[in-house]
mmCIF file of N, CA, C and O in Angstrom:
data_model
loop_
_atom_site.group_PDB
_atom_site.id
_atom_site.type_symbol
_atom_site.label_atom_id
_atom_site.label_comp_id
_atom_site.label_asym_id
_atom_site.label_seq_id
_atom_site.Cartn_x
_atom_site.Cartn_y
_atom_site.Cartn_z
ATOM 1 N N MET A 802 17.010 -11.043 17.104
ATOM 2 C CA MET A 802 15.934 -11.646 16.348
ATOM 3 C C MET A 802 16.468 -12.025 14.968
ATOM 4 O O MET A 802 17.166 -11.256 14.323
ATOM 5 N N LEU A 803 16.106 -13.172 14.505
ATOM 6 C CA LEU A 803 16.501 -13.649 13.191
ATOM 7 C C LEU A 803 15.349 -13.448 12.222
ATOM 8 O O LEU A 803 14.237 -13.897 12.476
ATOM 9 N N GLY A 804 15.608 -12.766 11.125
ATOM 10 C CA GLY A 804 14.546 -12.526 10.142
ATOM 11 C C GLY A 804 13.624 -11.401 10.577
ATOM 12 O O GLY A 804 13.818 -10.778 11.603
ATOM 13 N N GLY A 805 12.624 -11.164 9.776
ATOM 14 C CA GLY A 805 11.671 -10.118 10.100
ATOM 15 C C GLY A 805 10.819 -9.778 8.904
ATOM 16 O O GLY A 805 11.019 -10.287 7.808
ATOM 17 N N LEU A 806 9.891 -8.905 9.127
ATOM 18 C CA LEU A 806 8.958 -8.473 8.090
ATOM 19 C C LEU A 806 9.354 -7.091 7.615
ATOM 20 O O LEU A 806 9.429 -6.165 8.426
ATOM 21 N N HIS A 807 9.637 -6.946 6.313
ATOM 22 C CA HIS A 807 9.927 -5.625 5.765
ATOM 23 C C HIS A 807 8.634 -4.843 5.611
ATOM 24 O O HIS A 807 8.493 -3.751 6.153
ATOM 25 N N HIS A 808 7.676 -5.407 4.862
ATOM 26 C CA HIS A 808 6.345 -4.818 4.770
ATOM 27 C C HIS A 808 5.397 -5.812 4.126
ATOM 28 O O HIS A 808 5.811 -6.773 3.494
ATOM 29 N N LEU A 809 4.127 -5.551 4.301
ATOM 30 C CA LEU A 809 3.061 -6.360 3.718
ATOM 31 C C LEU A 809 2.429 -5.548 2.602
ATOM 32 O O LEU A 809 2.005 -4.412 2.833
ATOM 33 N N ALA A 810 2.395 -6.082 1.375
ATOM 34 C CA ALA A 810 1.785 -5.387 0.234
ATOM 35 C C ALA A 810 0.445 -6.026 -0.078
ATOM 36 O O ALA A 810 0.345 -7.244 -0.166
ATOM 37 N N ILE A 811 -0.556 -5.184 -0.241
ATOM 38 C CA ILE A 811 -1.913 -5.639 -0.551
ATOM 39 C C ILE A 811 -2.341 -4.981 -1.858
ATOM 40 O O ILE A 811 -2.371 -3.753 -1.959
ATOM 41 N N SER A 812 -2.650 -5.810 -2.869
ATOM 42 C CA SER A 812 -3.135 -5.294 -4.153
ATOM 43 C C SER A 812 -4.619 -5.006 -4.071
ATOM 44 O O SER A 812 -5.380 -5.835 -3.565
ATOM 45 N N VAL A 813 -5.009 -3.830 -4.548
ATOM 46 C CA VAL A 813 -6.425 -3.457 -4.611
ATOM 47 C C VAL A 813 -6.670 -2.780 -5.956
ATOM 48 O O VAL A 813 -5.755 -2.239 -6.569
ATOM 49 N N ASP A 814 -7.918 -2.802 -6.411
ATOM 50 C CA ASP A 814 -8.211 -2.116 -7.671
ATOM 51 C C ASP A 814 -8.131 -0.605 -7.453
ATOM 52 O O ASP A 814 -8.243 -0.125 -6.324
ATOM 53 N N PRO A 815 -7.876 0.173 -8.511
ATOM 54 C CA PRO A 815 -7.681 1.611 -8.374
ATOM 55 C C PRO A 815 -8.826 2.344 -7.671
ATOM 56 O O PRO A 815 -8.581 3.287 -6.911
ATOM 57 N N THR A 816 -10.058 1.937 -7.895
ATOM 58 C CA THR A 816 -11.191 2.597 -7.220
ATOM 59 C C THR A 816 -11.129 2.368 -5.716
ATOM 60 O O THR A 816 -11.309 3.302 -4.928
ATOM 61 N N SER A 817 -10.857 1.148 -5.313
ATOM 62 C CA SER A 817 -10.727 0.844 -3.886
ATOM 63 C C SER A 817 -9.529 1.571 -3.285
ATOM 64 O O SER A 817 -9.578 2.055 -2.152
ATOM 65 N N TRP A 818 -8.428 1.647 -4.042
ATOM 66 C CA TRP A 818 -7.221 2.325 -3.571
ATOM 67 C C TRP A 818 -7.535 3.777 -3.223
ATOM 68 O O TRP A 818 -7.160 4.257 -2.160
ATOM 69 N N GLN A 819 -8.258 4.473 -4.114
ATOM 70 C CA GLN A 819 -8.603 5.877 -3.856
ATOM 71 C C GLN A 819 -9.525 5.991 -2.646
ATOM 72 O O GLN A 819 -9.342 6.868 -1.808
ATOM 73 N N ARG A 820 -10.487 5.083 -2.537
ATOM 74 C CA ARG A 820 -11.398 5.096 -1.385
ATOM 75 C C ARG A 820 -10.624 4.854 -0.084
ATOM 76 O O ARG A 820 -10.845 5.542 0.918
ATOM 77 N N LEU A 821 -9.687 3.918 -0.096
ATOM 78 C CA LEU A 821 -8.885 3.638 1.097
ATOM 79 C C LEU A 821 -7.974 4.817 1.430
ATOM 80 O O LEU A 821 -7.783 5.147 2.609
ATOM 81 N N ARG A 822 -7.429 5.468 0.411
ATOM 82 C CA ARG A 822 -6.611 6.670 0.634
ATOM 83 C C ARG A 822 -7.448 7.759 1.302
ATOM 84 O O ARG A 822 -7.002 8.402 2.253
ATOM 85 N N ASP A 823 -8.662 7.953 0.828
ATOM 86 C CA ASP A 823 -9.556 8.934 1.428
ATOM 87 C C ASP A 823 -9.861 8.591 2.885
ATOM 88 O O ASP A 823 -9.934 9.478 3.742
ATOM 89 N N ARG A 824 -10.017 7.304 3.169
ATOM 90 C CA ARG A 824 -10.294 6.874 4.551
ATOM 91 C C ARG A 824 -9.077 7.100 5.452
ATOM 92 O O ARG A 824 -9.234 7.487 6.614
ATOM 93 N N LEU A 825 -7.879 6.867 4.924
ATOM 94 C CA LEU A 825 -6.678 7.162 5.708
ATOM 95 C C LEU A 825 -6.598 8.655 6.011
ATOM 96 O O LEU A 825 -6.278 9.054 7.138
ATOM 97 N N ASP A 826 -6.891 9.492 5.004
ATOM 98 C CA ASP A 826 -6.920 10.944 5.219
ATOM 99 C C ASP A 826 -7.926 11.314 6.294
ATOM 100 O O ASP A 826 -7.618 12.083 7.218
ATOM 101 N N ALA A 827 -9.140 10.783 6.198
ATOM 102 C CA ALA A 827 -10.200 11.111 7.156
ATOM 103 C C ALA A 827 -9.843 10.680 8.572
ATOM 104 O O ALA A 827 -10.218 11.342 9.545
ATOM 105 N N ALA A 828 -9.097 9.582 8.680
ATOM 106 C CA ALA A 828 -8.717 9.068 9.999
ATOM 107 C C ALA A 828 -7.439 9.719 10.534
ATOM 108 O O ALA A 828 -7.039 9.465 11.663
ATOM 109 N N GLY A 829 -6.815 10.561 9.717
ATOM 110 C CA GLY A 829 -5.597 11.236 10.148
ATOM 111 C C GLY A 829 -4.381 10.316 10.205
ATOM 112 O O GLY A 829 -3.427 10.594 10.933
ATOM 113 N N VAL A 830 -4.392 9.253 9.411
ATOM 114 C CA VAL A 830 -3.272 8.316 9.382
ATOM 115 C C VAL A 830 -2.187 8.867 8.452
ATOM 116 O O VAL A 830 -2.465 9.226 7.312
ATOM 117 N N ASP A 831 -0.958 8.927 8.959
ATOM 118 C CA ASP A 831 0.168 9.366 8.138
ATOM 119 C C ASP A 831 0.537 8.260 7.153
ATOM 120 O O ASP A 831 0.542 7.080 7.513
ATOM 121 N N TYR A 832 0.839 8.639 5.929
ATOM 122 C CA TYR A 832 1.277 7.676 4.921
ATOM 123 C C TYR A 832 2.183 8.369 3.928
ATOM 124 O O TYR A 832 2.237 9.592 3.864
ATOM 125 N N GLU A 833 2.914 7.549 3.180
ATOM 126 C CA GLU A 833 3.736 8.031 2.077
ATOM 127 C C GLU A 833 3.145 7.488 0.788
ATOM 128 O O GLU A 833 2.785 6.316 0.722
ATOM 129 N N GLU A 834 3.050 8.336 -0.220
ATOM 130 C CA GLU A 834 2.546 7.905 -1.525
ATOM 131 C C GLU A 834 3.698 7.890 -2.515
ATOM 132 O O GLU A 834 4.478 8.839 -2.572
ATOM 133 N N GLU A 835 3.807 6.794 -3.271
ATOM 134 C CA GLU A 835 4.846 6.676 -4.296
ATOM 135 C C GLU A 835 4.223 6.302 -5.629
ATOM 136 O O GLU A 835 3.364 5.426 -5.686
ATOM 137 N N ASN A 836 4.669 6.939 -6.680
ATOM 138 C CA ASN A 836 4.288 6.617 -8.059
ATOM 139 C C ASN A 836 2.791 6.696 -8.327
ATOM 140 O O ASN A 836 2.330 6.182 -9.339
ATOM 141 N N GLY A 837 2.014 7.269 -7.442
ATOM 142 C CA GLY A 837 0.568 7.359 -7.647
ATOM 143 C C GLY A 837 -0.149 6.029 -7.581
ATOM 144 O O GLY A 837 -1.336 5.950 -7.881
ATOM 145 N N THR A 838 0.571 4.971 -7.188
ATOM 146 C CA THR A 838 -0.063 3.649 -7.088
ATOM 147 C C THR A 838 0.216 2.951 -5.767
ATOM 148 O O THR A 838 -0.392 1.922 -5.489
ATOM 149 N N SER A 839 1.125 3.481 -4.958
ATOM 150 C CA SER A 839 1.466 2.836 -3.689
ATOM 151 C C SER A 839 1.284 3.789 -2.525
ATOM 152 O O SER A 839 1.727 4.942 -2.591
ATOM 153 N N LEU A 840 0.670 3.293 -1.472
ATOM 154 C CA LEU A 840 0.570 4.011 -0.204
ATOM 155 C C LEU A 840 1.224 3.150 0.864
ATOM 156 O O LEU A 840 0.929 1.954 0.974
ATOM 157 N N TYR A 841 2.114 3.743 1.645
ATOM 158 C CA TYR A 841 2.771 3.045 2.737
ATOM 159 C C TYR A 841 2.362 3.697 4.049
ATOM 160 O O TYR A 841 2.417 4.919 4.182
ATOM 161 N N PHE A 842 1.965 2.871 5.000
ATOM 162 C CA PHE A 842 1.625 3.372 6.326
ATOM 163 C C PHE A 842 1.952 2.297 7.349
ATOM 164 O O PHE A 842 2.329 1.177 6.995
ATOM 165 N N ARG A 843 1.845 2.623 8.624
ATOM 166 C CA ARG A 843 2.138 1.684 9.701
ATOM 167 C C ARG A 843 0.836 1.219 10.348
ATOM 168 O O ARG A 843 -0.068 2.021 10.580
ATOM 169 N N ASP A 844 0.766 -0.087 10.628
ATOM 170 C CA ASP A 844 -0.395 -0.602 11.352
ATOM 171 C C ASP A 844 -0.207 -0.285 12.842
ATOM 172 O O ASP A 844 0.841 0.250 13.238
ATOM 173 N N PRO A 845 -1.205 -0.554 13.682
ATOM 174 C CA PRO A 845 -1.087 -0.201 15.106
ATOM 175 C C PRO A 845 0.112 -0.848 15.811
ATOM 176 O O PRO A 845 0.582 -0.328 16.829
ATOM 177 N N ASP A 846 0.626 -1.956 15.289
ATOM 178 C CA ASP A 846 1.789 -2.610 15.888
ATOM 179 C C ASP A 846 3.104 -2.124 15.291
ATOM 180 O O ASP A 846 4.169 -2.605 15.651
ATOM 181 N N GLY A 847 3.024 -1.198 14.343
ATOM 182 C CA GLY A 847 4.221 -0.633 13.739
ATOM 183 C C GLY A 847 4.692 -1.315 12.474
ATOM 184 O O GLY A 847 5.695 -0.904 11.882
ATOM 185 N N ALA A 848 3.994 -2.372 12.023
ATOM 186 C CA ALA A 848 4.378 -3.044 10.781
ATOM 187 C C ALA A 848 4.037 -2.141 9.593
ATOM 188 O O ALA A 848 3.005 -1.481 9.575
ATOM 189 N N ARG A 849 4.912 -2.129 8.607
ATOM 190 C CA ARG A 849 4.702 -1.303 7.416
ATOM 191 C C ARG A 849 3.760 -2.038 6.456
ATOM 192 O O ARG A 849 3.965 -3.209 6.137
ATOM 193 N N VAL A 850 2.730 -1.333 5.997
ATOM 194 C CA VAL A 850 1.724 -1.882 5.090
ATOM 195 C C VAL A 850 1.727 -1.047 3.812
ATOM 196 O O VAL A 850 1.817 0.178 3.868
ATOM 197 N N GLU A 851 1.620 -1.724 2.673
ATOM 198 C CA GLU A 851 1.531 -1.047 1.377
ATOM 199 C C GLU A 851 0.214 -1.396 0.720
ATOM 200 O O GLU A 851 -0.151 -2.564 0.625
ATOM 201 N N LEU A 852 -0.501 -0.390 0.276
ATOM 202 C CA LEU A 852 -1.674 -0.588 -0.575
ATOM 203 C C LEU A 852 -1.226 -0.289 -1.994
ATOM 204 O O LEU A 852 -0.757 0.817 -2.285
ATOM 205 N N LEU A 853 -1.349 -1.269 -2.864
ATOM 206 C CA LEU A 853 -0.830 -1.179 -4.222
ATOM 207 C C LEU A 853 -1.985 -1.239 -5.211
ATOM 208 O O LEU A 853 -2.721 -2.216 -5.254
ATOM 209 N N ALA A 854 -2.153 -0.163 -5.998
ATOM 210 C CA ALA A 854 -3.235 -0.105 -6.994
ATOM 211 C C ALA A 854 -2.756 -0.740 -8.287
ATOM 212 O O ALA A 854 -2.600 -0.082 -9.314
ATOM 213 N N GLU A 855 -2.475 -2.016 -8.226
ATOM 214 C CA GLU A 855 -2.009 -2.795 -9.373
ATOM 215 C C GLU A 855 -2.715 -4.140 -9.343
ATOM 216 O O GLU A 855 -3.093 -4.622 -8.270
ATOM 217 N N PRO A 856 -2.868 -4.780 -10.502
ATOM 218 C CA PRO A 856 -3.454 -6.126 -10.502
ATOM 219 C C PRO A 856 -2.591 -7.088 -9.691
ATOM 220 O O PRO A 856 -1.367 -6.931 -9.619
ATOM 221 N N LEU A 857 -3.210 -8.083 -9.096
ATOM 222 C CA LEU A 857 -2.492 -9.100 -8.347
ATOM 223 C C LEU A 857 -1.456 -9.755 -9.269
ATOM 224 O O LEU A 857 -1.759 -10.096 -10.402
ATOM 225 N N GLY A 858 -0.225 -9.882 -8.792
ATOM 226 C CA GLY A 858 0.828 -10.482 -9.597
ATOM 227 C C GLY A 858 1.629 -9.478 -10.402
ATOM 228 O O GLY A 858 2.521 -9.866 -11.149
ATOM 229 N N GLU A 859 1.320 -8.183 -10.275
ATOM 230 C CA GLU A 859 2.075 -7.148 -10.967
ATOM 231 C C GLU A 859 2.528 -6.088 -9.977
ATOM 232 O O GLU A 859 1.850 -5.823 -8.991
ATOM 233 N N MET A 860 3.697 -5.512 -10.269
ATOM 234 C CA MET A 860 4.191 -4.400 -9.464
ATOM 235 C C MET A 860 4.844 -3.414 -10.399
ATOM 236 O O MET A 860 5.792 -3.762 -11.117
ATOM 237 N N TYR A 861 4.316 -2.209 -10.447
ATOM 238 C CA TYR A 861 4.804 -1.150 -11.314
ATOM 239 C C TYR A 861 4.859 -1.582 -12.774
ATOM 240 O O TYR A 861 5.799 -1.285 -13.492
ATOM 241 N N GLY A 862 3.827 -2.349 -13.167
ATOM 242 C CA GLY A 862 3.698 -2.799 -14.545
ATOM 243 C C GLY A 862 4.497 -4.035 -14.914
ATOM 244 O O GLY A 862 4.472 -4.469 -16.056
ATOM 245 N N ASN A 863 5.225 -4.588 -13.953
ATOM 246 C CA ASN A 863 6.031 -5.794 -14.204
ATOM 247 C C ASN A 863 5.418 -6.992 -13.512
ATOM 248 O O ASN A 863 4.922 -6.890 -12.395
ATOM 249 N N SER A 864 5.499 -8.154 -14.155
ATOM 250 C CA SER A 864 5.014 -9.385 -13.566
ATOM 251 C C SER A 864 5.937 -9.815 -12.423
ATOM 252 O O SER A 864 7.151 -9.761 -12.556
ATOM 253 N N VAL A 865 5.341 -10.227 -11.301
ATOM 254 C CA VAL A 865 6.123 -10.715 -10.162
ATOM 255 C C VAL A 865 5.856 -12.195 -9.942
ATOM 256 O O VAL A 865 6.118 -12.731 -8.888
ATOM 257 N N ARG A 866 5.339 -12.850 -10.933
ATOM 258 C CA ARG A 866 5.051 -14.284 -10.824
ATOM 259 C C ARG A 866 6.255 -15.101 -11.126
ATOM 260 O O ARG A 866 7.139 -14.822 -11.787
#
């Protein structure tokens, strides 16, 4: 296979991030938390998904535009 998907990052506001984290806990979904702002987990097809509690266009306080 040529190319591939490393992961999909989705920016959400901090309140939504905490609510989504709680829902992952309630559903028994395994995830990794980094820096208190990123959650990584696998979707049902095995793709890696990141929930990022940062404004759109920023990652760890840096502009990605």
